[in-house]
Amino acid sequence: MIRAARALIAILAIAVVASCGSGDSSTPNKMKAYSGPPVTQIVVKKGERKLYLISGKSLLKKYDINLGKQPIGDKQYEGDGKTPEGVYFIDRFNPNSRYHLSVGISYPSARDVAEAASMGLRPGGDIFIHGLGPEGRALNRPDWTAGCIAVKDEEIEEIFAMLRPGVPIFIYP
């Protein structure tokens, strides 16, 4: 009898723990799956406010984007509000971003560090492709980030699933 009661308690405990990971059924799961062709490069055209995910020579997806508060020109130093220009790489993923989800860009490069240092300044960092999150949705205006590239929350879910570390990102004026 005691063994049966312990077994029942163990089964109930497992069921309770398993249900904790599923989250509130009213909150959609932001972690998506992707099984299509690999993204081999990202192209950002700041002037067009577009981000393109490319596999080989094929366009997989295109997104409208928001940029830093000062969208024209290359990022030169921390706090300038500009989005960097140049070639970087995807180097990290943050599933707990305050902007829904975020994908890290390898800024600053050695060139960026040297350029900022020549002005006696720091280059900054923490440049991401990210969603809007509550802050971006509340602002509801273009070019509001500190230098990041922002897309809608549903779009960063796709991007987050499609990218892998090391994918190059080409950011053009």
mmCIF file of N, CA and C in Angstrom, residues 83-153:
data_model
loop_
_atom_site.group_PDB
_atom_site.id
_atom_site.type_symbol
_atom_site.label_atom_id
_atom_site.label_comp_id
_atom_site.label_asym_id
_atom_site.label_seq_id
_atom_site.Cartn_x
_atom_site.Cartn_y
_atom_site.Cartn_z
ATOM 1 N N THR A 83 23.787 52.705 -36.237
ATOM 2 C CA THR A 83 23.924 51.274 -36.503
ATOM 3 C C THR A 83 25.216 51.084 -37.295
ATOM 4 N N PRO A 84 26.070 50.121 -36.905
ATOM 5 C CA PRO A 84 27.339 49.942 -37.617
ATOM 6 C C PRO A 84 27.143 49.570 -39.081
ATOM 7 N N GLU A 85 28.175 49.822 -39.869
ATOM 8 C CA GLU A 85 28.235 49.401 -41.267
ATOM 9 C C GLU A 85 29.501 48.578 -41.440
ATOM 10 N N GLY A 86 29.416 47.557 -42.281
ATOM 11 C CA GLY A 86 30.575 46.704 -42.517
ATOM 12 C C GLY A 86 30.187 45.242 -42.477
ATOM 13 N N VAL A 87 31.202 44.399 -42.360
ATOM 14 C CA VAL A 87 30.997 42.950 -42.325
ATOM 15 C C VAL A 87 31.233 42.466 -40.897
ATOM 16 N N TYR A 88 30.248 41.764 -40.377
ATOM 17 C CA TYR A 88 30.315 41.196 -39.039
ATOM 18 C C TYR A 88 29.809 39.765 -39.101
ATOM 19 N N PHE A 89 29.657 39.133 -37.947
ATOM 20 C CA PHE A 89 29.182 37.753 -37.886
ATOM 21 C C PHE A 89 28.180 37.606 -36.749
ATOM 22 N N ILE A 90 27.281 36.644 -36.896
ATOM 23 C CA ILE A 90 26.359 36.315 -35.811
ATOM 24 C C ILE A 90 27.182 35.573 -34.764
ATOM 25 N N ASP A 91 27.151 36.073 -33.523
ATOM 26 C CA ASP A 91 28.032 35.480 -32.512
ATOM 27 C C ASP A 91 27.347 35.043 -31.216
ATOM 28 N N ARG A 92 26.040 35.317 -31.060
ATOM 29 C CA ARG A 92 25.363 34.872 -29.842
ATOM 30 C C ARG A 92 23.849 35.002 -29.995
ATOM 31 N N PHE A 93 23.150 34.307 -29.118
ATOM 32 C CA PHE A 93 21.682 34.287 -29.134
ATOM 33 C C PHE A 93 21.178 34.514 -27.718
ATOM 34 N N ASN A 94 20.204 35.405 -27.570
ATOM 35 C CA ASN A 94 19.640 35.692 -26.254
ATOM 36 C C ASN A 94 18.142 35.402 -26.263
ATOM 37 N N PRO A 95 17.734 34.264 -25.705
ATOM 38 C CA PRO A 95 16.304 33.945 -25.653
ATOM 39 C C PRO A 95 15.557 34.739 -24.577
ATOM 40 N N ASN A 96 16.287 35.443 -23.715
ATOM 41 C CA ASN A 96 15.672 36.193 -22.622
ATOM 42 C C ASN A 96 15.819 37.705 -22.792
ATOM 43 N N SER A 97 15.906 38.149 -24.017
ATOM 44 C CA SER A 97 16.092 39.560 -24.317
ATOM 45 C C SER A 97 14.906 40.402 -23.855
ATOM 46 N N ARG A 98 15.172 41.623 -23.441
ATOM 47 C CA ARG A 98 14.069 42.534 -23.101
ATOM 48 C C ARG A 98 13.336 42.972 -24.358
ATOM 49 N N TYR A 99 13.896 42.630 -25.526
ATOM 50 C CA TYR A 99 13.272 42.928 -26.816
ATOM 51 C C TYR A 99 12.760 41.643 -27.470
ATOM 52 N N HIS A 100 12.162 40.783 -26.674
ATOM 53 C CA HIS A 100 11.536 39.523 -27.078
ATOM 54 C C HIS A 100 12.581 38.436 -27.287
ATOM 55 N N LEU A 101 13.365 38.515 -28.348
ATOM 56 C CA LEU A 101 14.515 37.639 -28.622
ATOM 57 C C LEU A 101 15.571 38.521 -29.265
ATOM 58 N N SER A 102 16.840 38.114 -29.172
ATOM 59 C CA SER A 102 17.880 38.881 -29.859
ATOM 60 C C SER A 102 19.006 37.981 -30.336
ATOM 61 N N VAL A 103 19.607 38.426 -31.439
ATOM 62 C CA VAL A 103 20.707 37.715 -32.082
ATOM 63 C C VAL A 103 21.881 38.686 -32.155
ATOM 64 N N GLY A 104 23.013 38.302 -31.547
ATOM 65 C CA GLY A 104 24.159 39.185 -31.450
ATOM 66 C C GLY A 104 24.966 39.305 -32.726
ATOM 67 N N ILE A 105 25.455 40.519 -32.958
ATOM 68 C CA ILE A 105 26.337 40.844 -34.093
ATOM 69 C C ILE A 105 27.718 41.121 -33.507
ATOM 70 N N SER A 106 28.767 40.677 -34.150
ATOM 71 C CA SER A 106 30.129 40.717 -33.609
ATOM 72 C C SER A 106 30.775 42.100 -33.551
ATOM 73 N N TYR A 107 30.007 43.153 -33.588
ATOM 74 C CA TYR A 107 30.529 44.505 -33.401
ATOM 75 C C TYR A 107 31.000 44.662 -31.951
ATOM 76 N N PRO A 108 32.150 45.280 -31.695
ATOM 77 C CA PRO A 108 33.043 45.987 -32.608
ATOM 78 C C PRO A 108 34.146 45.093 -33.163
ATOM 79 N N SER A 109 34.556 45.403 -34.377
ATOM 80 C CA SER A 109 35.725 44.735 -34.967
ATOM 81 C C SER A 109 36.981 45.464 -34.474
ATOM 82 N N ALA A 110 38.142 44.926 -34.784
ATOM 83 C CA ALA A 110 39.404 45.591 -34.420
ATOM 84 C C ALA A 110 39.470 46.979 -35.057
ATOM 85 N N ARG A 111 38.959 47.099 -36.279
ATOM 86 C CA ARG A 111 38.950 48.399 -36.976
ATOM 87 C C ARG A 111 38.055 49.387 -36.235
ATOM 88 N N ASP A 112 36.886 48.917 -35.770
ATOM 89 C CA ASP A 112 35.971 49.778 -35.023
ATOM 90 C C ASP A 112 36.611 50.265 -33.720
ATOM 91 N N VAL A 113 37.309 49.375 -33.022
ATOM 92 C CA VAL A 113 37.971 49.726 -31.771
ATOM 93 C C VAL A 113 39.042 50.783 -32.030
ATOM 94 N N ALA A 114 39.847 50.569 -33.082
ATOM 95 C CA ALA A 114 40.918 51.516 -33.417
ATOM 96 C C ALA A 114 40.355 52.879 -33.815
ATOM 97 N N GLU A 115 39.266 52.871 -34.575
ATOM 98 C CA GLU A 115 38.645 54.129 -35.012
ATOM 99 C C GLU A 115 38.140 54.939 -33.818
ATOM 100 N N ALA A 116 37.450 54.283 -32.898
ATOM 101 C CA ALA A 116 36.949 54.977 -31.703
ATOM 102 C C ALA A 116 38.112 55.452 -30.837
ATOM 103 N N ALA A 117 39.137 54.616 -30.684
ATOM 104 C CA ALA A 117 40.295 54.980 -29.868
ATOM 105 C C ALA A 117 41.014 56.200 -30.436
ATOM 106 N N SER A 118 41.043 56.327 -31.759
ATOM 107 C CA SER A 118 41.702 57.485 -32.378
ATOM 108 C C SER A 118 41.003 58.801 -32.022
ATOM 109 N N MET A 119 39.747 58.707 -31.592
ATOM 110 C CA MET A 119 38.985 59.884 -31.153
ATOM 111 C C MET A 119 38.967 59.985 -29.627
ATOM 112 N N GLY A 120 39.660 59.051 -28.963
ATOM 113 C CA GLY A 120 39.681 59.032 -27.510
ATOM 114 C C GLY A 120 38.386 58.507 -26.911
ATOM 115 N N LEU A 121 37.658 57.685 -27.689
ATOM 116 C CA LEU A 121 36.358 57.178 -27.259
ATOM 117 C C LEU A 121 36.312 55.659 -27.292
ATOM 118 N N ARG A 122 35.253 55.095 -26.723
ATOM 119 C CA ARG A 122 35.018 53.654 -26.771
ATOM 120 C C ARG A 122 34.069 53.355 -27.923
ATOM 121 N N PRO A 123 34.206 52.170 -28.551
ATOM 122 C CA PRO A 123 33.354 51.858 -29.707
ATOM 123 C C PRO A 123 31.926 51.460 -29.353
ATOM 124 N N GLY A 124 31.689 51.082 -28.101
ATOM 125 C CA GLY A 124 30.385 50.546 -27.743
ATOM 126 C C GLY A 124 30.332 49.064 -28.060
ATOM 127 N N GLY A 125 29.177 48.494 -27.939
ATOM 128 C CA GLY A 125 29.010 47.063 -28.189
ATOM 129 C C GLY A 125 27.555 46.681 -28.018
ATOM 130 N N ASP A 126 27.325 45.407 -27.814
ATOM 131 C CA ASP A 126 25.966 44.889 -27.648
ATOM 132 C C ASP A 126 25.047 45.308 -28.785
ATOM 133 N N ILE A 127 25.501 45.090 -30.004
ATOM 134 C CA ILE A 127 24.670 45.356 -31.176
ATOM 135 C C ILE A 127 23.968 44.050 -31.538
ATOM 136 N N PHE A 128 22.655 44.124 -31.686
ATOM 137 C CA PHE A 128 21.835 42.942 -31.929
ATOM 138 C C PHE A 128 20.819 43.183 -33.037
ATOM 139 N N ILE A 129 20.336 42.087 -33.598
ATOM 140 C CA ILE A 129 19.073 42.076 -34.327
ATOM 141 C C ILE A 129 18.080 41.619 -33.262
ATOM 142 N N HIS A 130 17.034 42.401 -33.040
ATOM 143 C CA HIS A 130 16.094 42.024 -31.985
ATOM 144 C C HIS A 130 14.666 42.398 -32.348
ATOM 145 N N GLY A 131 13.739 41.920 -31.520
ATOM 146 C CA GLY A 131 12.333 42.259 -31.698
ATOM 147 C C GLY A 131 12.035 43.621 -31.117
ATOM 148 N N LEU A 132 10.756 43.925 -31.026
ATOM 149 C CA LEU A 132 10.336 45.204 -30.467
ATOM 150 C C LEU A 132 10.268 45.147 -28.949
ATOM 151 N N GLY A 133 9.701 44.068 -28.446
ATOM 152 C CA GLY A 133 9.480 44.005 -27.017
ATOM 153 C C GLY A 133 8.532 45.113 -26.592
ATOM 154 N N PRO A 134 8.233 45.210 -25.322
ATOM 155 C CA PRO A 134 7.305 46.238 -24.840
ATOM 156 C C PRO A 134 7.773 47.666 -25.161
ATOM 157 N N GLU A 135 9.084 47.906 -25.051
ATOM 158 C CA GLU A 135 9.612 49.256 -25.294
ATOM 159 C C GLU A 135 9.403 49.705 -26.736
ATOM 160 N N GLY A 136 9.749 48.856 -27.685
ATOM 161 C CA GLY A 136 9.587 49.202 -29.098
ATOM 162 C C GLY A 136 8.129 49.359 -29.489
ATOM 163 N N ARG A 137 7.285 48.493 -28.949
ATOM 164 C CA ARG A 137 5.845 48.609 -29.246
ATOM 165 C C ARG A 137 5.285 49.905 -28.676
ATOM 166 N N ALA A 138 5.741 50.308 -27.487
ATOM 167 C CA ALA A 138 5.252 51.539 -26.859
ATOM 168 C C ALA A 138 5.716 52.770 -27.640
ATOM 169 N N LEU A 139 6.942 52.755 -28.147
ATOM 170 C CA LEU A 139 7.460 53.903 -28.900
ATOM 171 C C LEU A 139 6.726 54.083 -30.222
ATOM 172 N N ASN A 140 6.478 52.956 -30.899
ATOM 173 C CA ASN A 140 5.739 52.964 -32.161
ATOM 174 C C ASN A 140 6.227 54.036 -33.134
ATOM 175 N N ARG A 141 7.558 54.087 -33.332
ATOM 176 C CA ARG A 141 8.131 55.017 -34.301
ATOM 177 C C ARG A 141 9.367 54.372 -34.916
ATOM 178 N N PRO A 142 9.788 54.833 -36.081
ATOM 179 C CA PRO A 142 10.973 54.250 -36.710
ATOM 180 C C PRO A 142 12.263 54.720 -36.032
ATOM 181 N N ASP A 143 13.286 53.937 -36.220
ATOM 182 C CA ASP A 143 14.651 54.287 -35.812
ATOM 183 C C ASP A 143 14.731 54.767 -34.366
ATOM 184 N N TRP A 144 14.525 53.824 -33.463
ATOM 185 C CA TRP A 144 14.458 54.126 -32.041
ATOM 186 C C TRP A 144 15.528 53.417 -31.217
ATOM 187 N N THR A 145 16.304 52.518 -31.826
ATOM 188 C CA THR A 145 17.250 51.726 -31.038
ATOM 189 C C THR A 145 18.518 52.529 -30.731
ATOM 190 N N ALA A 146 19.375 51.963 -29.907
ATOM 191 C CA ALA A 146 20.661 52.584 -29.579
ATOM 192 C C ALA A 146 21.725 52.244 -30.632
ATOM 193 N N GLY A 147 21.329 51.541 -31.695
ATOM 194 C CA GLY A 147 22.262 51.144 -32.750
ATOM 195 C C GLY A 147 21.973 49.757 -33.279
ATOM 196 N N CYS A 148 20.993 49.098 -32.692
ATOM 197 C CA CYS A 148 20.617 47.750 -33.115
ATOM 198 C C CYS A 148 19.704 47.785 -34.333
ATOM 199 N N ILE A 149 19.373 46.599 -34.808
ATOM 200 C CA ILE A 149 18.443 46.410 -35.919
ATOM 201 C C ILE A 149 17.208 45.738 -35.330
ATOM 202 N N ALA A 150 16.059 46.395 -35.431
ATOM 203 C CA ALA A 150 14.840 45.865 -34.815
ATOM 204 C C ALA A 150 13.827 45.447 -35.875
ATOM 205 N N VAL A 151 13.169 44.328 -35.609
ATOM 206 C CA VAL A 151 12.080 43.808 -36.441
ATOM 207 C C VAL A 151 10.910 43.509 -35.504
ATOM 208 N N LYS A 152 9.771 43.147 -36.066
ATOM 209 C CA LYS A 152 8.615 42.772 -35.246
ATOM 210 C C LYS A 152 8.934 41.508 -34.450
ATOM 211 N N ASP A 153 8.241 41.344 -33.331
ATOM 212 C CA ASP A 153 8.482 40.184 -32.468
ATOM 213 C C ASP A 153 8.295 38.862 -33.207
#
